[in-house]
Amino acid sequence: MEKKKIDWANLGFDYQKTDYRFVANYKDGAWDEGAVITDDTITISECACVLQYAQTIFEGLKAYTTEDGHIVTFRPDLNASRMADSARRLEMPVFPEERFLEAVEKTVAANAAYVPPYGSGATLYIRPFMFGSNAVIGVKPADEYQFRIFTTPVGPYFKGGVKPLTIRISDFDRAAPCGTGNIKAGLNYAMSLYAIVDAHHQGFDENMYLDPKTRTKVEETGGANFLFVTKDNKVVTPKSDSILPSITRRSLVHVAKEYLGLKVEEREVLLDEVKDFAECGLCGTAAVISPVGKIVDHGKEICLPSGMNAMGPVTQKLYDTLTGIQMGRLPAPEGWIHVIQ
Ligand code: PLP
Ligand code: COI
């Protein structure tokens, strides 16, 4: 299979159409067989539930080329089960988890020419999503749905690659107490658009959202969970019912404990204690681990001792170990790496 002629090393995190996508439709209480198709467009009613009431959920995972030339995905079973949780929360039918895994496999295999080569710094981003497709005018869930997966080759999520970021504490919330912050619903991201555009205008890379109830605890950013490192090398990550259960964060907790022998605390993190941490990183599929150098709280700067030039040493070890596992340079825990046939 010949790779597409793409300048892999200079890709940003942008959509680029690839040749194939998987589509399945739900009607009369059942999913159809689904198929890999070439048409990247969708025609739906102007009154589709997704358009009127934002009934849409999504996932994000990546395909990697390993050192020995295989195409693999990372823990896709966790994306399948998180998407099932998201579907239940928005009154959508679950796309069966086994079928989710098969569909990811088929879509990646069909687009193998777009999977960036080993060592290029790029990956193939995989975006499964589902939406209510029939017309609904009273506020209620749709009866018909489309499940779809497209892929797109991507580089780093943040421009500048692994250069430490400057973030600010947001005055806006991305989630509500007892809301949908813990699932991957499109509506959470709509909530964050004003805040991210405003953050960029003010010269910040991202927003740190606080817990929407008391605004005293650290939650997450618009697209990644937080990891902090204490001055005595403990990894601390916020625990909250209104943040997305990041697969990257859960994996890094395991890596920290089992590969690096570090102590890990998953607990509430007060904004007040952030000034005492040695390192801070944003973790997610798109973000991988992006280091944070500075956090700005309404003009008051919290400068992480790791500085603005490079990742802190513990963050770097976490990054190297996680990407080593994903690219096949390090042995993976059982079931983490799924080889695309
Ligand atoms: N938090 C939010 C709000 C996200 O959108 C994402 C991205 O998926 C994450 C965290 C990281 O989750 P994961 O590591 O599963 O990609
Ligand atoms: C991901 O990391 O997969 C996400 O969905 C985050 C998004 C902000 C791109």
Tab-separated table of C-alpha atoms and ligand atoms in Angstrom:
chain	number	residue	atom	x	y	z
A	1	MET	CA	0.000	0.000	0.000
A	2	GLU	CA	1.456	3.291	-1.097
A	3	LYS	CA	1.144	6.219	1.340
A	4	LYS	CA	-0.469	9.484	0.198
A	5	LYS	CA	1.901	12.289	-0.623
A	6	ILE	CA	1.416	14.431	2.467
A	7	ASP	CA	3.890	16.658	4.295
A	8	TRP	CA	3.422	14.615	7.482
A	9	ALA	CA	5.910	16.553	9.602
A	10	ASN	CA	4.083	19.842	9.086
A	11	LEU	CA	0.499	18.765	9.716
A	12	GLY	CA	-1.535	20.760	12.222
A	13	PHE	CA	-4.708	19.595	13.918
A	14	ASP	CA	-6.968	20.266	10.938
A	15	TYR	CA	-9.573	18.290	9.020
A	16	GLN	CA	-8.430	16.792	5.775
A	17	LYS	CA	-10.832	14.586	3.864
A	18	THR	CA	-9.708	10.983	3.489
A	19	ASP	CA	-11.088	8.433	1.039
A	20	TYR	CA	-13.411	6.303	3.199
A	21	ARG	CA	-15.796	6.588	6.137
A	22	PHE	CA	-18.051	4.098	7.936
A	23	VAL	CA	-21.788	4.803	8.138
A	24	ALA	CA	-24.620	2.927	9.883
A	25	ASN	CA	-28.203	4.095	10.342
A	26	TYR	CA	-30.716	3.364	13.099
A	27	LYS	CA	-34.396	3.159	12.155
A	28	ASP	CA	-37.462	1.308	13.494
A	29	GLY	CA	-35.544	0.283	16.590
A	30	ALA	CA	-32.526	-1.348	14.902
A	31	TRP	CA	-29.109	-0.532	13.449
A	32	ASP	CA	-28.575	-1.503	9.810
A	33	GLU	CA	-25.480	-3.399	8.731
A	34	GLY	CA	-23.505	-0.272	7.938
A	35	ALA	CA	-20.894	0.118	5.219
A	36	VAL	CA	-17.636	1.795	4.324
A	37	ILE	CA	-18.480	4.487	1.785
A	38	THR	CA	-16.765	7.340	-0.058
A	39	ASP	CA	-19.378	10.120	0.250
A	40	ASP	CA	-18.260	12.615	2.909
A	41	THR	CA	-21.529	14.575	2.862
A	42	ILE	CA	-24.743	14.056	4.840
A	43	THR	CA	-28.278	15.085	3.856
A	44	ILE	CA	-30.781	15.390	6.704
A	45	SER	CA	-34.026	17.203	7.527
A	46	GLU	CA	-33.725	20.867	8.453
A	47	CYS	CA	-35.557	19.863	11.635
A	48	ALA	CA	-33.224	16.961	12.569
A	49	CYS	CA	-32.835	16.612	16.342
A	50	VAL	CA	-29.096	17.216	16.046
A	51	LEU	CA	-29.690	20.587	14.383
A	52	GLN	CA	-32.440	21.761	16.743
A	53	TYR	CA	-31.474	20.237	20.084
A	54	ALA	CA	-27.808	19.262	19.690
A	55	GLN	CA	-28.416	15.547	20.089
A	56	THR	CA	-24.928	14.479	19.112
A	57	ILE	CA	-22.022	12.681	20.766
A	58	PHE	CA	-18.549	11.797	19.574
A	59	GLU	CA	-15.283	10.054	20.341
A	60	GLY	CA	-11.660	10.628	19.419
A	61	LEU	CA	-8.848	8.111	19.116
A	62	LYS	CA	-5.778	7.688	16.953
A	63	ALA	CA	-4.123	5.132	14.690
A	64	TYR	CA	-0.333	4.924	14.895
A	65	THR	CA	2.342	3.258	12.790
A	66	THR	CA	4.566	1.309	15.170
A	67	GLU	CA	8.324	0.989	14.970
A	68	ASP	CA	7.932	-2.430	13.309
A	69	GLY	CA	5.461	-1.125	10.721
A	70	HIS	CA	2.067	-2.224	12.066
A	71	ILE	CA	-0.947	0.056	12.169
A	72	VAL	CA	-2.425	0.032	15.665
A	73	THR	CA	-5.055	1.790	17.756
A	74	PHE	CA	-4.792	2.498	21.482
A	75	ARG	CA	-7.424	1.137	23.875
A	76	PRO	CA	-10.345	1.515	21.411
A	77	ASP	CA	-12.530	-0.578	23.738
A	78	LEU	CA	-12.545	2.341	26.186
A	79	ASN	CA	-13.783	4.691	23.467
A	80	ALA	CA	-16.512	2.174	22.628
A	81	SER	CA	-17.712	1.992	26.215
A	82	ARG	CA	-17.471	5.760	26.787
A	83	MET	CA	-19.522	6.335	23.648
A	84	ALA	CA	-22.124	3.914	24.980
A	85	ASP	CA	-22.247	5.962	28.222
A	86	SER	CA	-22.615	9.165	26.220
A	87	ALA	CA	-25.453	7.639	24.156
A	88	ARG	CA	-27.381	6.531	27.244
A	89	ARG	CA	-27.094	9.998	28.802
A	90	LEU	CA	-28.544	11.687	25.679
A	91	GLU	CA	-31.321	9.088	25.161
A	92	MET	CA	-29.675	7.700	22.036
A	93	PRO	CA	-29.481	4.020	21.076
A	94	VAL	CA	-26.079	2.483	21.858
A	95	PHE	CA	-24.068	1.457	18.817
A	96	PRO	CA	-22.954	-1.975	20.062
A	97	GLU	CA	-19.407	-1.868	21.426
A	98	GLU	CA	-18.243	-4.872	19.377
A	99	ARG	CA	-19.552	-3.220	16.233
A	100	PHE	CA	-17.845	0.051	17.187
A	101	LEU	CA	-14.501	-1.781	17.307
A	102	GLU	CA	-15.120	-3.484	13.956
A	103	ALA	CA	-16.143	-0.191	12.367
A	104	VAL	CA	-12.981	1.559	13.640
A	105	GLU	CA	-10.935	-1.299	12.251
A	106	LYS	CA	-12.622	-1.164	8.830
A	107	THR	CA	-12.355	2.620	8.542
A	108	VAL	CA	-8.669	2.684	9.473
A	109	ALA	CA	-7.837	-0.244	7.204
A	110	ALA	CA	-9.627	1.440	4.275
A	111	ASN	CA	-7.647	4.653	4.921
A	112	ALA	CA	-4.294	2.951	5.558
A	113	ALA	CA	-2.642	5.194	2.958
A	114	TYR	CA	-3.348	8.131	5.262
A	115	VAL	CA	-1.832	6.630	8.410
A	116	PRO	CA	1.317	8.705	8.934
A	117	PRO	CA	4.610	6.778	8.833
A	118	TYR	CA	6.499	5.875	12.008
A	119	GLY	CA	8.642	8.736	13.238
A	120	SER	CA	6.800	11.434	11.272
A	121	GLY	CA	5.292	12.998	14.392
A	122	ALA	CA	1.798	12.700	12.893
A	123	THR	CA	-1.048	10.235	13.515
A	124	LEU	CA	-4.393	9.355	11.983
A	125	TYR	CA	-7.155	10.874	14.121
A	126	ILE	CA	-10.317	8.785	14.196
A	127	ARG	CA	-13.611	10.520	14.908
A	128	PRO	CA	-16.619	8.258	15.602
A	129	PHE	CA	-19.841	10.215	16.129
A	130	MET	CA	-23.577	9.776	16.271
A	131	PHE	CA	-26.519	12.127	15.875
A	132	GLY	CA	-30.311	12.243	15.926
A	133	SER	CA	-31.207	12.461	12.254
A	134	ASN	CA	-34.997	12.661	11.913
A	135	ALA	CA	-37.219	15.716	12.317
A	136	VAL	CA	-38.154	16.549	15.907
A	137	ILE	CA	-39.867	19.785	16.894
A	138	GLY	CA	-41.140	19.129	20.424
A	139	VAL	CA	-38.222	18.620	22.824
A	140	LYS	CA	-37.703	14.847	22.728
A	141	PRO	CA	-35.084	12.405	21.459
A	142	ALA	CA	-35.000	11.450	17.773
A	143	ASP	CA	-36.234	8.038	16.551
A	144	GLU	CA	-33.593	7.759	13.850
A	145	TYR	CA	-29.817	8.077	14.171
A	146	GLN	CA	-26.654	7.926	12.136
A	147	PHE	CA	-23.383	6.511	13.483
A	148	ARG	CA	-20.393	7.511	11.454
A	149	ILE	CA	-16.591	7.383	11.605
A	150	PHE	CA	-14.216	9.509	9.605
A	151	THR	CA	-10.457	9.770	9.849
A	152	THR	CA	-8.043	12.604	9.220
A	153	PRO	CA	-4.250	12.782	9.477
A	154	VAL	CA	-3.138	15.223	12.190
A	155	GLY	CA	-0.097	16.756	13.802
A	156	PRO	CA	0.063	18.391	17.252
A	157	TYR	CA	-3.126	19.857	18.735
A	158	PHE	CA	-1.342	22.952	19.990
A	159	LYS	CA	0.718	24.966	17.535
A	160	GLY	CA	4.357	24.839	18.538
A	161	GLY	CA	4.238	21.148	19.432
A	162	VAL	CA	5.524	20.595	22.942
A	163	LYS	CA	6.288	24.208	23.839
A	164	PRO	CA	4.768	24.981	27.265
A	165	LEU	CA	1.358	26.619	27.122
A	166	THR	CA	-0.045	29.648	28.879
A	167	ILE	CA	-3.590	29.128	30.092
A	168	ARG	CA	-6.045	31.260	32.013
A	169	ILE	CA	-8.697	30.562	34.572
A	170	SER	CA	-12.010	30.887	32.810
A	171	ASP	CA	-14.938	32.896	34.122
A	172	PHE	CA	-17.186	30.673	32.012
A	173	ASP	CA	-18.140	27.083	32.807
A	174	ARG	CA	-17.999	24.203	30.337
A	175	ALA	CA	-20.277	21.955	32.367
A	176	ALA	CA	-22.983	22.163	35.009
A	177	PRO	CA	-23.239	20.296	38.310
A	178	CYS	CA	-25.153	17.086	37.493
A	179	GLY	CA	-24.919	18.070	33.799
A	180	THR	CA	-23.150	16.407	30.858
A	181	GLY	CA	-19.510	17.284	31.577
A	182	ASN	CA	-18.644	13.616	32.080
A	183	ILE	CA	-19.760	12.501	28.599
A	184	LYS	CA	-18.524	13.436	25.149
A	185	ALA	CA	-21.523	15.449	23.964
A	186	GLY	CA	-21.181	18.088	21.248
A	187	LEU	CA	-23.102	20.477	23.472
A	188	ASN	CA	-20.203	20.674	25.973
A	189	TYR	CA	-17.962	21.919	23.199
A	190	ALA	CA	-20.559	24.456	21.997
A	191	MET	CA	-20.563	25.725	25.619
A	192	SER	CA	-16.798	26.277	25.406
A	193	LEU	CA	-16.572	28.074	22.049
A	194	TYR	CA	-17.081	31.612	23.338
A	195	ALA	CA	-14.569	30.997	26.123
A	196	ILE	CA	-11.868	29.608	23.828
A	197	VAL	CA	-12.235	32.353	21.228
A	198	ASP	CA	-12.030	34.925	24.030
A	199	ALA	CA	-8.996	33.165	25.556
A	200	HIS	CA	-7.200	33.234	22.196
A	201	HIS	CA	-8.044	36.927	21.758
A	202	GLN	CA	-6.483	37.612	25.145
A	203	GLY	CA	-3.338	35.671	24.141
A	204	PHE	CA	-3.976	32.419	26.062
A	205	ASP	CA	-3.718	28.929	24.619
A	206	GLU	CA	-6.538	27.368	26.647
A	207	ASN	CA	-8.941	27.792	29.547
A	208	MET	CA	-8.707	26.141	32.921
A	209	TYR	CA	-12.297	25.467	33.965
A	210	LEU	CA	-13.158	25.332	37.647
A	211	ASP	CA	-15.894	23.241	39.227
A	212	PRO	CA	-19.152	24.913	38.292
A	213	LYS	CA	-20.646	24.660	41.785
A	214	THR	CA	-18.028	26.308	44.011
A	215	ARG	CA	-15.417	27.599	41.539
A	216	THR	CA	-12.676	26.596	43.965
A	217	LYS	CA	-11.539	23.302	42.397
A	218	VAL	CA	-9.660	22.556	39.173
A	219	GLU	CA	-11.681	20.632	36.573
A	220	GLU	CA	-10.197	20.409	33.063
A	221	THR	CA	-9.694	22.379	29.857
A	222	GLY	CA	-11.949	22.428	26.798
A	223	GLY	CA	-10.333	19.312	25.370
A	224	ALA	CA	-8.045	17.693	27.933
A	225	ASN	CA	-7.725	16.650	31.597
A	226	PHE	CA	-5.045	18.025	33.928
A	227	LEU	CA	-2.052	16.229	35.401
A	228	PHE	CA	0.060	17.980	38.023
A	229	VAL	CA	3.359	16.932	39.540
A	230	THR	CA	4.224	17.912	43.120
A	231	LYS	CA	7.672	19.093	44.179
A	232	ASP	CA	8.274	15.627	45.634
A	233	ASN	CA	7.356	13.917	42.311
A	234	LYS	CA	3.830	12.768	43.094
A	235	VAL	CA	1.380	12.819	40.193
A	236	VAL	CA	-1.913	14.522	41.087
A	237	THR	CA	-4.973	14.551	38.846
A	238	PRO	CA	-8.373	16.114	39.525
A	239	LYS	CA	-11.300	13.854	40.308
A	240	SER	CA	-14.727	15.246	39.555
A	241	ASP	CA	-18.122	14.077	38.307
A	242	SER	CA	-18.246	16.859	35.746
A	243	ILE	CA	-15.041	16.145	33.788
A	244	LEU	CA	-14.573	13.761	30.892
A	245	PRO	CA	-13.002	10.462	32.007
A	246	SER	CA	-9.955	10.810	29.753
A	247	ILE	CA	-8.524	7.559	28.428
A	248	THR	CA	-5.105	9.205	28.180
A	249	ARG	CA	-5.285	10.298	31.831
A	250	ARG	CA	-6.362	6.835	32.985
A	251	SER	CA	-3.490	5.345	30.979
A	252	LEU	CA	-0.969	7.831	32.376
A	253	VAL	CA	-2.032	7.025	35.933
A	254	HIS	CA	-1.157	3.389	35.202
A	255	VAL	CA	2.101	4.377	33.496
A	256	ALA	CA	3.080	6.612	36.436
A	257	LYS	CA	2.450	3.861	38.978
A	258	GLU	CA	3.509	0.724	37.131
A	259	TYR	CA	6.216	1.916	34.732
A	260	LEU	CA	7.721	4.839	36.607
A	261	GLY	CA	7.063	3.792	40.213
A	262	LEU	CA	5.503	7.155	41.079
A	263	LYS	CA	2.795	7.829	43.655
A	264	VAL	CA	-0.467	9.016	42.139
A	265	GLU	CA	-3.329	10.880	43.780
A	266	GLU	CA	-6.670	11.100	42.002
A	267	ARG	CA	-8.544	13.620	44.123
A	268	GLU	CA	-10.130	17.029	44.283
A	269	VAL	CA	-7.520	19.672	43.456
A	270	LEU	CA	-8.046	23.118	44.929
A	271	LEU	CA	-7.190	26.130	42.814
A	272	ASP	CA	-5.337	27.428	45.866
A	273	GLU	CA	-2.783	24.620	45.758
A	274	VAL	CA	-1.886	24.990	42.052
A	275	LYS	CA	0.843	27.521	42.909
A	276	ASP	CA	2.651	24.783	44.840
A	277	PHE	CA	2.948	22.276	41.980
A	278	ALA	CA	6.215	21.729	40.105
A	279	GLU	CA	4.743	20.694	36.728
A	280	CYS	CA	1.419	20.787	34.926
A	281	GLY	CA	0.289	19.074	31.742
A	282	LEU	CA	-2.856	18.709	29.649
A	283	CYS	CA	-3.597	15.156	28.639
A	284	GLY	CA	-5.885	13.782	25.970
A	285	THR	CA	-5.892	11.972	22.648
A	286	ALA	CA	-5.390	15.174	20.692
A	287	ALA	CA	-3.230	16.908	23.314
A	288	VAL	CA	-1.158	13.751	24.183
A	289	ILE	CA	0.581	15.531	27.089
A	290	SER	CA	1.027	19.210	26.449
A	291	PRO	CA	3.018	20.996	29.140
A	292	VAL	CA	1.656	24.116	30.818
A	293	GLY	CA	4.207	26.742	31.818
A	294	LYS	CA	1.973	29.492	33.149
A	295	ILE	CA	-1.536	29.753	34.582
A	296	VAL	CA	-3.064	33.218	34.779
A	297	ASP	CA	-5.708	33.913	37.408
A	298	HIS	CA	-7.226	37.300	36.540
A	299	GLY	CA	-3.874	38.966	36.050
A	300	LYS	CA	-2.081	37.020	38.782
A	301	GLU	CA	0.519	34.738	37.184
A	302	ILE	CA	1.292	31.280	38.487
A	303	CYS	CA	4.581	30.283	36.841
A	304	LEU	CA	5.313	26.577	37.040
A	305	PRO	CA	8.935	25.902	38.073
A	306	SER	CA	9.318	23.744	34.920
A	307	GLY	CA	9.323	27.029	32.988
A	308	MET	CA	8.374	28.113	29.475
A	309	ASN	CA	11.056	26.310	27.470
A	310	ALA	CA	10.586	22.606	27.965
A	311	MET	CA	8.420	19.958	29.601
A	312	GLY	CA	9.143	19.249	33.235
A	313	PRO	CA	11.175	16.080	33.858
A	314	VAL	CA	8.291	13.942	35.163
A	315	THR	CA	5.942	15.115	32.406
A	316	GLN	CA	8.660	14.227	29.900
A	317	LYS	CA	9.010	10.721	31.331
A	318	LEU	CA	5.254	10.220	31.224
A	319	TYR	CA	5.178	11.479	27.642
A	320	ASP	CA	8.076	9.279	26.513
A	321	THR	CA	6.620	6.193	28.162
A	322	LEU	CA	3.078	6.667	26.857
A	323	THR	CA	4.176	7.421	23.293
A	324	GLY	CA	6.715	4.573	23.548
A	325	ILE	CA	3.861	2.183	24.325
A	326	GLN	CA	1.667	3.616	21.566
A	327	MET	CA	4.431	3.382	18.942
A	328	GLY	CA	5.493	-0.113	19.963
A	329	ARG	CA	8.888	0.858	21.421
A	330	LEU	CA	7.884	-0.273	24.903
A	331	PRO	CA	5.862	-3.302	25.992
A	332	ALA	CA	2.190	-2.479	26.480
A	333	PRO	CA	-0.112	-3.736	29.211
A	334	GLU	CA	-2.396	-6.539	28.059
A	335	GLY	CA	-5.153	-5.312	25.719
A	336	TRP	CA	-3.908	-1.736	25.245
A	337	ILE	CA	-2.681	-2.070	21.670
A	338	HIS	CA	-5.072	-3.208	18.955
A	339	VAL	CA	-3.385	-4.219	15.703
A	340	ILE	CA	-5.393	-3.373	12.576
A	341	GLN	CA	-5.441	-6.470	10.386
B	1	PLP	N1	-11.476	16.277	28.310
B	1	PLP	C1	-12.172	16.728	27.256
B	1	PLP	C2	-13.173	17.792	27.483
B	1	PLP	C3	-11.940	16.182	25.990
B	1	PLP	O1	-12.606	16.607	24.933
B	1	PLP	C4	-10.973	15.174	25.830
B	1	PLP	C5	-10.732	14.558	24.543
B	1	PLP	O2	-11.194	13.533	24.223
B	1	PLP	C6	-10.276	14.739	26.973
B	1	PLP	C7	-10.550	15.322	28.184
B	1	PLP	C8	-9.246	13.669	26.870
B	1	PLP	O3	-9.844	12.417	26.745
B	1	PLP	P1	-9.086	11.227	26.021
B	1	PLP	O4	-7.805	11.065	26.715
B	1	PLP	O5	-9.993	10.076	26.209
B	1	PLP	O6	-8.929	11.630	24.613
B	2	COI	C1	-9.667	14.370	21.583
B	2	COI	O1	-8.636	14.560	22.198
B	2	COI	O2	-9.893	13.362	20.919
B	2	COI	C2	-10.738	15.345	21.604
B	2	COI	O3	-11.827	15.016	21.249
B	2	COI	C3	-10.478	16.718	22.029
B	2	COI	C4	-10.905	17.722	21.030
B	2	COI	C5	-10.723	19.041	21.656
B	2	COI	C6	-10.181	17.608	19.735
